[in-house]
Short mmCIF file of C-alpha atoms in Angstrom, two decimals:
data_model
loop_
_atom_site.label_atom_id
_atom_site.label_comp_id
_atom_site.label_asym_id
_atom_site.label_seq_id
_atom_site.Cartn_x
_atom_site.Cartn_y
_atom_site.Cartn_z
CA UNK N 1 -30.38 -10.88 -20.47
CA UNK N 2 -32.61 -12.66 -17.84
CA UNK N 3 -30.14 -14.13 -16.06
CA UNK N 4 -28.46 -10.65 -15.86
CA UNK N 5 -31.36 -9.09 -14.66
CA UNK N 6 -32.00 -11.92 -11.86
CA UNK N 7 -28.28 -11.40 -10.79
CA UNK N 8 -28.51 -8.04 -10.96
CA UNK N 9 -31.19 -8.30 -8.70
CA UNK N 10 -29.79 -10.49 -5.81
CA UNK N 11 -26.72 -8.56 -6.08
CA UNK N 12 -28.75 -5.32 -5.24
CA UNK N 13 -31.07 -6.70 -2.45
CA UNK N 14 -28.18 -8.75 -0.64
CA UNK N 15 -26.12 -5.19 -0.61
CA UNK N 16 -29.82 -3.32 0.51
CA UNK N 17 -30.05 -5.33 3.09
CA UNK N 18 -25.90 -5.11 4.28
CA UNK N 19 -25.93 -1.38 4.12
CA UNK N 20 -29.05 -1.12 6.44
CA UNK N 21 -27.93 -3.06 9.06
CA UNK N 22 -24.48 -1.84 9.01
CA UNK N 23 -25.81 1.70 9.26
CA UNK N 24 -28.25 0.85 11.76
CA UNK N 25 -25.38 -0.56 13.79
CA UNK N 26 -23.79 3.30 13.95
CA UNK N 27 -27.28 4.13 14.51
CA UNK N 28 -28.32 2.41 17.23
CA UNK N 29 -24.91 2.82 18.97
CA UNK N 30 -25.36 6.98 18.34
CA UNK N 31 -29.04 6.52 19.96
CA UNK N 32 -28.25 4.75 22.67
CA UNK N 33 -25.66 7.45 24.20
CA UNK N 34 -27.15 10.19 23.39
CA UNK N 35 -25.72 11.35 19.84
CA UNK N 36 -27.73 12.94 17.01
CA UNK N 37 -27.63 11.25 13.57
CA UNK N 38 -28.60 13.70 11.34
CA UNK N 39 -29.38 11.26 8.36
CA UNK N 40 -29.79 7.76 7.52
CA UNK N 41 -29.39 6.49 4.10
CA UNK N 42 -29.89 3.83 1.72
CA UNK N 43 -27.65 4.71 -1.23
CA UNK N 44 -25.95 7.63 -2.09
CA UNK N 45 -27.46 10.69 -3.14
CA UNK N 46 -25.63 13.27 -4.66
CA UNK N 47 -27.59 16.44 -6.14
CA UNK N 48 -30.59 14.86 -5.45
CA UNK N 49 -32.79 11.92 -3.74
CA UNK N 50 -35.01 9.60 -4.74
CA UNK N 51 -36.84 9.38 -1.26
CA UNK N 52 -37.05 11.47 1.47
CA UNK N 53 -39.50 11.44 5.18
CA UNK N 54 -38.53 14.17 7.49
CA UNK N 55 -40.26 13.19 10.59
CA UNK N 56 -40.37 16.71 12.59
CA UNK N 57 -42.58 17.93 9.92
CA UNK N 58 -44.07 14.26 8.95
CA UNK N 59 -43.41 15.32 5.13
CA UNK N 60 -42.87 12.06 2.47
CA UNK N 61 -40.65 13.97 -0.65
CA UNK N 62 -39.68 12.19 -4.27
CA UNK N 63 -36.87 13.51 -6.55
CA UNK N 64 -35.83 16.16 -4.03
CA UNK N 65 -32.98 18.06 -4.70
CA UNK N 66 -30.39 17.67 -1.82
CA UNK N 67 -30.00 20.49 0.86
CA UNK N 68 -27.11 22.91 1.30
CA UNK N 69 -24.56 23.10 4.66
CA UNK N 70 -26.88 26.26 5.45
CA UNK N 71 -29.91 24.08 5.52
CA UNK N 72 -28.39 21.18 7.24
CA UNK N 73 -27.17 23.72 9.95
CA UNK N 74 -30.81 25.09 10.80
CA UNK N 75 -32.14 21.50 11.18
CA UNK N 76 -29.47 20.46 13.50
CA UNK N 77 -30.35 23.84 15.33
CA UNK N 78 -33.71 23.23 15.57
CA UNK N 79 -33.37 19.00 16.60
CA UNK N 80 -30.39 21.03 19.18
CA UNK N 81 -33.43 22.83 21.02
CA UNK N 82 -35.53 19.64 20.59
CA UNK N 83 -32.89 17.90 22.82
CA UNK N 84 -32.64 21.12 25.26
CA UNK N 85 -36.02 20.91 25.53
CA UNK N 86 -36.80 17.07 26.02
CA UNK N 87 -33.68 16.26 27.57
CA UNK N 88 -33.58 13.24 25.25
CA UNK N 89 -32.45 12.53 21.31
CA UNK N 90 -35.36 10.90 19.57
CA UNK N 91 -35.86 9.23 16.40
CA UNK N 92 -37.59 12.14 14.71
CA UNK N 93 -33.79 13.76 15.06
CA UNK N 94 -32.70 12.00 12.01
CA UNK N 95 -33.84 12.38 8.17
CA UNK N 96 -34.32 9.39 6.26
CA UNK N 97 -33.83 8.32 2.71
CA UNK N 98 -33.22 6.22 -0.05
CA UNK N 99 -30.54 7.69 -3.11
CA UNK N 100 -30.23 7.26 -6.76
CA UNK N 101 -27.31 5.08 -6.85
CA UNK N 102 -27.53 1.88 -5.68
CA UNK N 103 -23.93 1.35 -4.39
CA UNK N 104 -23.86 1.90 -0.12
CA UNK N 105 -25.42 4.22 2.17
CA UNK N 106 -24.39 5.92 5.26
CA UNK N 107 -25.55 7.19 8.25
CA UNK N 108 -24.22 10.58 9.10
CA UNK N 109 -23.43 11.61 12.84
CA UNK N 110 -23.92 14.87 13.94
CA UNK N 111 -20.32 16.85 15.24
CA UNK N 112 -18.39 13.89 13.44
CA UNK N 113 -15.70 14.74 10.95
CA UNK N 114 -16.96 11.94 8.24
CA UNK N 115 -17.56 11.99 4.44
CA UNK N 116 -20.12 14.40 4.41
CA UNK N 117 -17.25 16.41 5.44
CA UNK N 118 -19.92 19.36 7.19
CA UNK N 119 -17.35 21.80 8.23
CA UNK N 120 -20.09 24.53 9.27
CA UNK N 121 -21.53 22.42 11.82
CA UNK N 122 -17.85 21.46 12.99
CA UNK N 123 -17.04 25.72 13.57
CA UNK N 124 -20.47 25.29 16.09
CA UNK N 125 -20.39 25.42 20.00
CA UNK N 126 -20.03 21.93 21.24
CA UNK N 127 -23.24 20.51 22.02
CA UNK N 128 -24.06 17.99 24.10
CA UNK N 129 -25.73 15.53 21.22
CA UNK N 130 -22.37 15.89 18.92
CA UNK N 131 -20.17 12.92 18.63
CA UNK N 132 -17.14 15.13 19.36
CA UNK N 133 -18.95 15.81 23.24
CA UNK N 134 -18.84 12.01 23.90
CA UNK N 135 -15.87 10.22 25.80
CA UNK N 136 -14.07 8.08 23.73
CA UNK N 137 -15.13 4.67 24.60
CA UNK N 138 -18.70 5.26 23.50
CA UNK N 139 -17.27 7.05 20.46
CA UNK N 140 -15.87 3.60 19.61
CA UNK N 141 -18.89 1.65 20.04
CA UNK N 142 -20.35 4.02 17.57
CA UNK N 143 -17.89 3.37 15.14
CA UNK N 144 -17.56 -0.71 15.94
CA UNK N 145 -20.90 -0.84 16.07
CA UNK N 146 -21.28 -1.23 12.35
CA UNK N 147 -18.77 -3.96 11.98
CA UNK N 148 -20.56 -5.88 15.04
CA UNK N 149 -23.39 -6.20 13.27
CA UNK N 150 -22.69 -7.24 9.67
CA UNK N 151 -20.79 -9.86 11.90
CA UNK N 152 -24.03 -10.75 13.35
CA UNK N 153 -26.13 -10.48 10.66
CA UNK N 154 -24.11 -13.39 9.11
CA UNK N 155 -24.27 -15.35 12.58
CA UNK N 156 -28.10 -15.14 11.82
CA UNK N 157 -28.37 -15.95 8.41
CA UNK N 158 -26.18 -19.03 9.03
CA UNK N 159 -28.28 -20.11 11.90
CA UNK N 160 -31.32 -19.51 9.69
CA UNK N 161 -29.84 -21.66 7.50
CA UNK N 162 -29.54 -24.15 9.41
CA UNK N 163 -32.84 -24.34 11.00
CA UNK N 164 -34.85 -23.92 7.62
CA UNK N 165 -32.34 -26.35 5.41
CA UNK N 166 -30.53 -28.05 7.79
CA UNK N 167 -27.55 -29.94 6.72
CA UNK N 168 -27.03 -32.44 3.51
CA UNK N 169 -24.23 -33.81 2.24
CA UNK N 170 -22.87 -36.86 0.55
CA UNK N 171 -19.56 -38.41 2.67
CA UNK N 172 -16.82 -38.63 -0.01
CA UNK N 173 -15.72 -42.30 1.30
CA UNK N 174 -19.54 -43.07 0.22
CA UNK N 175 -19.05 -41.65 -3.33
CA UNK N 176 -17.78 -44.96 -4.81
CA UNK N 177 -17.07 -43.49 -8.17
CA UNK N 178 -14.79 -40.69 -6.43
CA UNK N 179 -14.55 -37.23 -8.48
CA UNK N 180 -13.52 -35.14 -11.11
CA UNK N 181 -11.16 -32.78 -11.35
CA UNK N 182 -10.39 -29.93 -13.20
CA UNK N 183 -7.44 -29.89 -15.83
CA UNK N 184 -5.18 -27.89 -13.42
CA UNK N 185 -5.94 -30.58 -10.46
CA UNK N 186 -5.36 -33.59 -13.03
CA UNK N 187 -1.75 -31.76 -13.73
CA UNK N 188 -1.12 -31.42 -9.94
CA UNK N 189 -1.27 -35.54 -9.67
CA UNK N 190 -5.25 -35.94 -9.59
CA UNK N 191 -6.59 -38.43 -10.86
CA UNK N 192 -11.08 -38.88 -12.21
CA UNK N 193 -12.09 -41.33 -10.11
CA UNK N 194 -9.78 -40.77 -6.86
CA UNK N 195 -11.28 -40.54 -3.72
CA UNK N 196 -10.35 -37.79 -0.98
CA UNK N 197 -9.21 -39.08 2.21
CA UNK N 198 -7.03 -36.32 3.55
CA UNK N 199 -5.56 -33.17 3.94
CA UNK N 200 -1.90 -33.01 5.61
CA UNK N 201 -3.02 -35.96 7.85
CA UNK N 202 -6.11 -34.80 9.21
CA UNK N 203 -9.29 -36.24 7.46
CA UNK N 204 -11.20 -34.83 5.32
CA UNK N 205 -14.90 -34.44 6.47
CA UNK N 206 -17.86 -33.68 4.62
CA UNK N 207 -19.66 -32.00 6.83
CA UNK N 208 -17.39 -29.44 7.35
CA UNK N 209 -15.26 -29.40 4.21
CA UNK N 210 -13.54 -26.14 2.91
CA UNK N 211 -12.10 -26.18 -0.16
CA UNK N 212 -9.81 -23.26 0.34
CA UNK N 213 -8.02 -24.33 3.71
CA UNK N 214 -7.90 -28.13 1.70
CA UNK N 215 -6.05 -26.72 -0.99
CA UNK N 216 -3.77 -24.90 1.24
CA UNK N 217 -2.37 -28.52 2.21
CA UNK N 218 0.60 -28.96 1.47
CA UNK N 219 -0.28 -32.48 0.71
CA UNK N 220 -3.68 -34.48 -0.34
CA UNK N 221 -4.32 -38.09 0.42
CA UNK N 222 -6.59 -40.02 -1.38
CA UNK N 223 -7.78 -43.55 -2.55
CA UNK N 224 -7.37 -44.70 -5.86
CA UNK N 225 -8.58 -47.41 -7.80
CA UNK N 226 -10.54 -48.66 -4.45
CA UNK N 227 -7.78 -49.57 -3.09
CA UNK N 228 -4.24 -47.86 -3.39
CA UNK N 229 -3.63 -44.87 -1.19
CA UNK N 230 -1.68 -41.58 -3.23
CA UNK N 231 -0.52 -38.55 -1.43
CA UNK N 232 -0.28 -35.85 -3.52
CA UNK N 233 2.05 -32.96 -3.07
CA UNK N 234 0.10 -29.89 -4.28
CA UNK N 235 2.44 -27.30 -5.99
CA UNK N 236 2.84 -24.20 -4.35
CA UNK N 237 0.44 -21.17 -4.29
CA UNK N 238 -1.94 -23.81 -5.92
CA UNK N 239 -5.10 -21.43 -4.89
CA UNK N 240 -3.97 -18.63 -6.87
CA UNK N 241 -2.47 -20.90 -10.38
CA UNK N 242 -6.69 -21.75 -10.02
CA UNK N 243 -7.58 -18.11 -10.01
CA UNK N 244 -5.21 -16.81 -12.58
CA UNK N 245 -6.91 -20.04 -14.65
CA UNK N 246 -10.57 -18.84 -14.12
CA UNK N 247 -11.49 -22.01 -12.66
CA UNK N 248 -14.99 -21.95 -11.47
CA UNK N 249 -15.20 -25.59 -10.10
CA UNK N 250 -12.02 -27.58 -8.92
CA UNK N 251 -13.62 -30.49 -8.70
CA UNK N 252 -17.12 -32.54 -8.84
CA UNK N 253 -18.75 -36.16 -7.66
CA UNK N 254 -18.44 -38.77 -10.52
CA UNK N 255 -22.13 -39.79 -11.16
CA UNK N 256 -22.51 -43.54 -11.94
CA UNK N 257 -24.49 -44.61 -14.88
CA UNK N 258 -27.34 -45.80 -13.58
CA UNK N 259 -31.05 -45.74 -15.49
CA UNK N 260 -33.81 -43.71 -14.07
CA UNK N 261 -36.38 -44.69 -16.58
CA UNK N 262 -35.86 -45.81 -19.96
CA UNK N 263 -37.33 -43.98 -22.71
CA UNK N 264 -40.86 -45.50 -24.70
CA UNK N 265 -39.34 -46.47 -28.39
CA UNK N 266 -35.47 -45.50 -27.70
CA UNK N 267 -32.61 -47.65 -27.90
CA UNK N 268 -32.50 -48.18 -24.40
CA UNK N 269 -35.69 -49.53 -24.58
CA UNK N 270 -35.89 -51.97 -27.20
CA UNK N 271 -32.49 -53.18 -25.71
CA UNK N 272 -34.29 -54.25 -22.66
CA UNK N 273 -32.82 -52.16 -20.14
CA UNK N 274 -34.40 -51.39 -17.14
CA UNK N 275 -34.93 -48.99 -14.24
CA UNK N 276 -31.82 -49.60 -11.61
CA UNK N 277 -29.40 -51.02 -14.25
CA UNK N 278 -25.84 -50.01 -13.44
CA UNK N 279 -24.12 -49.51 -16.67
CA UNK N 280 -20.88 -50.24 -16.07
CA UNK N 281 -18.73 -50.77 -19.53
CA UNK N 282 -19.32 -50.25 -23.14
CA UNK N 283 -17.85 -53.11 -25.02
CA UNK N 284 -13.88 -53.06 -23.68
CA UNK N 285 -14.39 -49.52 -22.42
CA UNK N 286 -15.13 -49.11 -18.55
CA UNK N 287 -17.14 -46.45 -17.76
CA UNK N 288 -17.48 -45.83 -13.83
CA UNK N 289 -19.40 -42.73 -14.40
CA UNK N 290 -20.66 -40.53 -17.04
CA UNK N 291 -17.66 -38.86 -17.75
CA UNK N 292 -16.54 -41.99 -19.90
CA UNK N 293 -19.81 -43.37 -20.61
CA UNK N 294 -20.73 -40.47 -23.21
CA UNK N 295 -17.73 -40.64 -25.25
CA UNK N 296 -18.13 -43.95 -25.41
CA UNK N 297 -21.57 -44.25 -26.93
CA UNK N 298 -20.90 -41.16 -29.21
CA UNK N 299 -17.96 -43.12 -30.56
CA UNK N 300 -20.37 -46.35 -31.29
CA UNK N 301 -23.24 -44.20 -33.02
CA UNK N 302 -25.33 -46.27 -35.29
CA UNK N 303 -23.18 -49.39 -33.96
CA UNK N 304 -24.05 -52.05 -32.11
CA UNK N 305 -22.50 -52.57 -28.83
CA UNK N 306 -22.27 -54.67 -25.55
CA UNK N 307 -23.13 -53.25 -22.59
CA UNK N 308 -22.12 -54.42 -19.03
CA UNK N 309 -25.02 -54.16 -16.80
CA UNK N 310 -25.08 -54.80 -13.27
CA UNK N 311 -28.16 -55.84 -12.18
CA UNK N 312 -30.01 -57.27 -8.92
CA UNK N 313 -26.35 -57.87 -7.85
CA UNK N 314 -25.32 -59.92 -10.96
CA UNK N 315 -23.24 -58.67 -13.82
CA UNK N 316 -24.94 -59.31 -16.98
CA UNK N 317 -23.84 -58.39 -21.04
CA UNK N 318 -26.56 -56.68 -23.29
CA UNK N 319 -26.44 -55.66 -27.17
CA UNK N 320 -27.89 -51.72 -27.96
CA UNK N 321 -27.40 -50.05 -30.73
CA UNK N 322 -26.93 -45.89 -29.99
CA UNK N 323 -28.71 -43.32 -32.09
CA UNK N 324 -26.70 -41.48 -34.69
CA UNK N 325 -25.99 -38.80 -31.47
CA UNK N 326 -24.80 -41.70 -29.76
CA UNK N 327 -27.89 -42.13 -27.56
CA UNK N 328 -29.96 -44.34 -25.96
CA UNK N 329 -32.62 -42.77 -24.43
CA UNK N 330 -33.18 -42.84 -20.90
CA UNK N 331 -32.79 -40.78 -17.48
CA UNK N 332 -30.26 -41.27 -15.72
CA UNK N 333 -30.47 -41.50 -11.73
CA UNK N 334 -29.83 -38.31 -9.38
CA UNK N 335 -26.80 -38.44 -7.74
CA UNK N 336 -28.67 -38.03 -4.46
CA UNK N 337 -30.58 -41.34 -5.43
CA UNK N 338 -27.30 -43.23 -5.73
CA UNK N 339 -25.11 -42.48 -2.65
CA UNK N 340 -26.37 -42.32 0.70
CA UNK N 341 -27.27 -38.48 1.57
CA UNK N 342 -26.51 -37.79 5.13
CA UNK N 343 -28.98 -34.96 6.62
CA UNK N 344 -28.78 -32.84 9.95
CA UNK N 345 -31.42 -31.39 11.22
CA UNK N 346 -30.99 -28.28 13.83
CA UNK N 347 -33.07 -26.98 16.53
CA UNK N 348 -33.15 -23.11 17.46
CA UNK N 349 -30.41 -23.88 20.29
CA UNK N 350 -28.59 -26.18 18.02
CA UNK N 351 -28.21 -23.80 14.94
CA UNK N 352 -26.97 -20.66 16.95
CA UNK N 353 -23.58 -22.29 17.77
CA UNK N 354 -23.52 -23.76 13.78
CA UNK N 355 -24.16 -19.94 12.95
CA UNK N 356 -21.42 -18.87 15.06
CA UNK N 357 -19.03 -21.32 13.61
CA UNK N 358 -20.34 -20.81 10.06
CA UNK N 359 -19.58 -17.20 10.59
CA UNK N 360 -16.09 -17.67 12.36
CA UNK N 361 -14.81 -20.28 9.74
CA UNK N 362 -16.02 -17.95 6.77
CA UNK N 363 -14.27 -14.71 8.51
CA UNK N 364 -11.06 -16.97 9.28
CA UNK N 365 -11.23 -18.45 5.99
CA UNK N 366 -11.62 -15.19 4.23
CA UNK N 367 -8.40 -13.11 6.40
CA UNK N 368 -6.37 -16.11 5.41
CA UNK N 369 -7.08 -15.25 1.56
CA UNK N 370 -5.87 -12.13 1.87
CA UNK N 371 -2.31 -12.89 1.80
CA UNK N 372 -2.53 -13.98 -1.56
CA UNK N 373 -3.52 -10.20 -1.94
CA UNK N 374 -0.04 -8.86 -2.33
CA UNK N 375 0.96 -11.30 -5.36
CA UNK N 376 0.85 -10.15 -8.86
CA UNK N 377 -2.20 -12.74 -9.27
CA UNK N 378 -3.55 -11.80 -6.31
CA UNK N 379 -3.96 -7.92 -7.36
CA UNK N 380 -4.76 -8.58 -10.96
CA UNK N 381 -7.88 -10.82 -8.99
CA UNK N 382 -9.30 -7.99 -7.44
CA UNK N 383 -13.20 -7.49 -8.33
CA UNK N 384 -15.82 -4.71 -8.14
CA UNK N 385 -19.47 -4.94 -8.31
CA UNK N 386 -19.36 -7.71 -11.18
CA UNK N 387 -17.87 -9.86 -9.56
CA UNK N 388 -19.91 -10.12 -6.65
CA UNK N 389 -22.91 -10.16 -8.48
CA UNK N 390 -20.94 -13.18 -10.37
CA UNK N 391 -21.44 -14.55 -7.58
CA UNK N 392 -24.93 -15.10 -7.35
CA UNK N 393 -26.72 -17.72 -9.49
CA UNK N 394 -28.33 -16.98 -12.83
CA UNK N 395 -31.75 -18.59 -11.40
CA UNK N 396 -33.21 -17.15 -7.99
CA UNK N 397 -32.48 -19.65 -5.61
CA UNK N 398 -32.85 -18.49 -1.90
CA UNK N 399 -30.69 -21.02 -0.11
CA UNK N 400 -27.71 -19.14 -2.43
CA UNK N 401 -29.04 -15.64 -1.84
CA UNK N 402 -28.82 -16.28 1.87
CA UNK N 403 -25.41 -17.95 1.69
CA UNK N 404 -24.09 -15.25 -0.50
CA UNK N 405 -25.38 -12.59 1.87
CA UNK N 406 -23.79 -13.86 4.70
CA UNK N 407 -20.01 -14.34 2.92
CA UNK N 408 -20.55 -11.05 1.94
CA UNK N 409 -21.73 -9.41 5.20
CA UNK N 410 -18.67 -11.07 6.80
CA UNK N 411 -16.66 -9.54 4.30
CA UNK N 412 -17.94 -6.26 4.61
CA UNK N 413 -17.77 -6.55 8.52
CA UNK N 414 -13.55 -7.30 7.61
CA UNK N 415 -13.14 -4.78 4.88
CA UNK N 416 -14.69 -1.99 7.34
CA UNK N 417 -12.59 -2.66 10.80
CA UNK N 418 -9.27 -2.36 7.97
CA UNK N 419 -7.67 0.87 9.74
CA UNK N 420 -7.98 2.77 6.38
CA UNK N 421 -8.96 6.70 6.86
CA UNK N 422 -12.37 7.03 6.36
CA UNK N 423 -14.00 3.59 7.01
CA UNK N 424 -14.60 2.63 10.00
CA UNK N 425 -11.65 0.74 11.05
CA UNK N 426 -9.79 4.24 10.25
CA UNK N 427 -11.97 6.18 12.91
CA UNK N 428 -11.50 3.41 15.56
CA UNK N 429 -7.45 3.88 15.32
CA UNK N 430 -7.65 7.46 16.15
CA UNK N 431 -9.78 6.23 19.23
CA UNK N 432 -7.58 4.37 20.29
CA UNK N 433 -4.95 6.27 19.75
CA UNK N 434 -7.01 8.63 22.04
CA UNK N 435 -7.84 6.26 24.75
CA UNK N 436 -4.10 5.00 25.12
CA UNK N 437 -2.37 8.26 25.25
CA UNK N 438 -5.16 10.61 26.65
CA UNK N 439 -4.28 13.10 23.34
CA UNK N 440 -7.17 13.49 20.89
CA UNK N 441 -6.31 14.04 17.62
CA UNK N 442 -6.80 17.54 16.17
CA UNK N 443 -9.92 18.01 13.67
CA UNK N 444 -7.37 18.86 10.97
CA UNK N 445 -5.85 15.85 10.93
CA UNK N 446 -8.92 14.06 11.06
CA UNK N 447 -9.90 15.79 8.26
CA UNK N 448 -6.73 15.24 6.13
CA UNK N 449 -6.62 11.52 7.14
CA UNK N 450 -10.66 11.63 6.00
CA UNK N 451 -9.71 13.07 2.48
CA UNK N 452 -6.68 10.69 2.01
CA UNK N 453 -8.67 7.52 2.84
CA UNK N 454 -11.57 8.52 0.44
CA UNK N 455 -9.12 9.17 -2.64
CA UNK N 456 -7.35 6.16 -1.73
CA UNK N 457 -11.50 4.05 -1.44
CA UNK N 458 -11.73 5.58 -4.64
CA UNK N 459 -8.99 4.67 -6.53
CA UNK N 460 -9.40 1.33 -4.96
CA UNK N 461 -13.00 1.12 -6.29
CA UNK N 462 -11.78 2.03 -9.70
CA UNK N 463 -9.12 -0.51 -9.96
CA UNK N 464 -11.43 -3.14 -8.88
CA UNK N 465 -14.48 -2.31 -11.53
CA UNK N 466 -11.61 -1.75 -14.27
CA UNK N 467 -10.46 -5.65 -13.38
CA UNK N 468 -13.76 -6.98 -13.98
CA UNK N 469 -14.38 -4.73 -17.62
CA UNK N 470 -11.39 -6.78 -18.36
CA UNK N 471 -11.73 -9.98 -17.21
CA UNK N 472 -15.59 -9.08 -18.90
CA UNK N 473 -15.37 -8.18 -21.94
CA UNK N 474 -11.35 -7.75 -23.27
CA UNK N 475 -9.80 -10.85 -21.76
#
């Protein structure tokens, strides 16, 4: 239940924080030529809201129920004769609040056919602080502006990223004991232990790996047995025989068997073993890493045995006897102690470029996904809000929360240029449209296209949340 509640909890502030600044990007946009935005919200609110501050009368309200068109219609009035007034639009224009349900937000723009879908302030005289008055490129801005920056938002996070953790990584030429694969990659021609050298031809690098774009290779190289070099020809639409699988890890370093610290009384002890001792077979049985090392011992429980050490660079034999779990007691070494971890370091100027590349390899990476969108596997993959919250890890960790937050806000900067009626991609085609042909479209069909794209969001939504009850709780 705790760990539910944790992820619960990332899930919620990583999407807090998305909405915001993708509103504020309409937002600012609107403010900056001249266009009232009539509310900004975090969450949705229907009936009623959780939070309200309406700053032309400076009033703070809780559980307020929500206003009607009429009431909506005298406050734009009244921030209209503001403007006439002033001459400018102000912050004060714009009510603020927080809804009940905990899903997205919106910011809504004052003579804009949206999803508030406000028809009484539509049949009003133009006015010069509508979005409807504006020409069309700043129209667009308004509308791109949210996309622009969930794309920078991720930019930032990366770069944070990079300045506060830097860069660590273990080269996988440097991990002796190679990896481990999952029983899907041992069926495509993997083999435990094998060493990654290459994807179609051009090296695989640490630094910079992606496991999507390796797997998309049409063939692996790697080195096996320290010293034969395998290509592997990975079978096609590998990626999604994974996903229909439920694989959560492809593959993983090896870790060599190498004591930490024995423990006082245990087997391991008595035996004589000692801190640094590379264990490296069990009687006839090599075991390069754990992976064969436990088996091995449980099999031996209660037996004696002869263990190959290799110590101070010599290779020595030593009798133990396991526990009846097939123990021995003692820690084994980090696998951070036992290959050589390789650590960059950015400055400010340093990580704003790796931010920018972070963000362009993760959208890139993403859009290339998609395809696999319009398979079978691919639509039965879909996920709602369970499986982004999935995502997150069961123990609050910040370094994921940040890397989490900017894969999604990349995602969310994608999903929302998609021309689809009624997100924002779908109000920058009819802009477009506009700017190309000099023929605005005509409010009904704005409104039509509006209604259309929000059935079709919500059906969408549906079919995503139903996947994940399934994959939940039936499958």
């Amino acid at each position: 239940m705790e760990s539910i509640l944790i992820k619960g909890a990332q899930l919620i502030l990583a999407l807090s924080l998305l909405v915001v600044i993708h509103e504020f990007g309409h937002y600012l946009f609107a403010r900056i030529f001249g266009i009232r935005a009539d509310r900004f919200y975090l969450f949705f609110n229907p009936k009623f809201s959780l939070v309200t501050y309406e700053p032309l009368s400076r009033k703070w309200s809780f559980f307020k129920r929500n206003t009607t068109e009429d009431e909506d219609l005298e406050r734009a009035k009244l921030v209209k004769k503001r403007f006439e007034e002033t001459g400018k639009a102000s912050w004060r224009d714009t009510l603020y609040g927080i809804g009940w349900i905990p899903l997205g937000g919106y910011v809504s723009i004052g003579g804009m056919i949206d999803e508030s879908m406000d028809k009484k302030q539509m049949e009003e005289p133009v006015h010069p602080t509508d979005f409807r008055s504006k020409p069309a490129w700043q129209r667009f801005f308004v509308m791109f502006g949210g996309v622009l920056f969930n794309f920078l938002l991720a930019i930032i996070i990366y770069a944070g990223i990079a300045i506060h953790w830097g860069d660590s990584y273990v080269s996988y030429d440097k991990a002796y004991a190679g990896m481990d694969f999952c029983e899907l990659g041992l069926e495509a021609g993997f083999q435990n232990g094998d060493i990654l050298l290459a994807a179609d031809g051009n090296k695989i690098d640490a630094a910079n790996f992606n496991l999507f774009k390796t797997l998309e290779a049409g063939t692996i190289t790697v080195l096996r047995n320290g010293q034969d070099t395998v290509n592997i020809a990975l079978p096609q639409d590998f990626i999604l025989k994974l996903n229909d699988a439920g694989v959560k890890q492809f593959m993983a370093f090896r870790l060599p068997v190498v004591i930490k610290e024995t423990i006082l009384n245990q087997p391991a002890q008595k035996a004589g073993l000692m801190s640094g001792d590379h264990i490296i077979a069990v009687d006839s049985i090599d075991t390069p890493s754990y992976t064969e090392f436990a088996p091995a011992l449980v099999a031996a429980a209660n037996r004696e045995v002869t263990l190959k050490i290799e110590r101070d660079g010599k290779i020595i034999d030593v009798t133990a006897t396991p526990d009846a779990d097939g123990k021995l007691g003692f820690m084994l070494t980090p696998l951070q102690e036992i290959y050589p971890v390789e650590t960059v370091n950015y400055s400010f100027f340093a990580a704003v470029p790796k931010g920018i590349k972070d963000g362009t390899n993760q959208l890139v990476t993403y859009v290339g996904s998609l395809k696999y969108l319009f398979t079978k596997s691919g639509a039965q993959s879909v996920g709602g809000f369970g499986s982004i919250g999935a995502l997150f890890p069961e123990k609050w960790s910040w370094f994921s929360f940040w890397q989490i937050t900017a894969f999604l806000s990349v995602i969310l900067a994608f999903m929302n240029v998609l021309p689809i009626p009624a997100l924002d991609g779908g109000h920058i085609v009819f802009v477009l449209y506009e700017m190309a042909t000099g023929r605005k479209p005509s409010d009904k069909v704005l409104e039509y296209s509006q209604m259309i794209g929000l059935a079709f969001l919500v059906l969408l939504l549906l079919y995503a949340n139903a996947n994940d009850i399934y994959r939940f709780f039936i499958k």
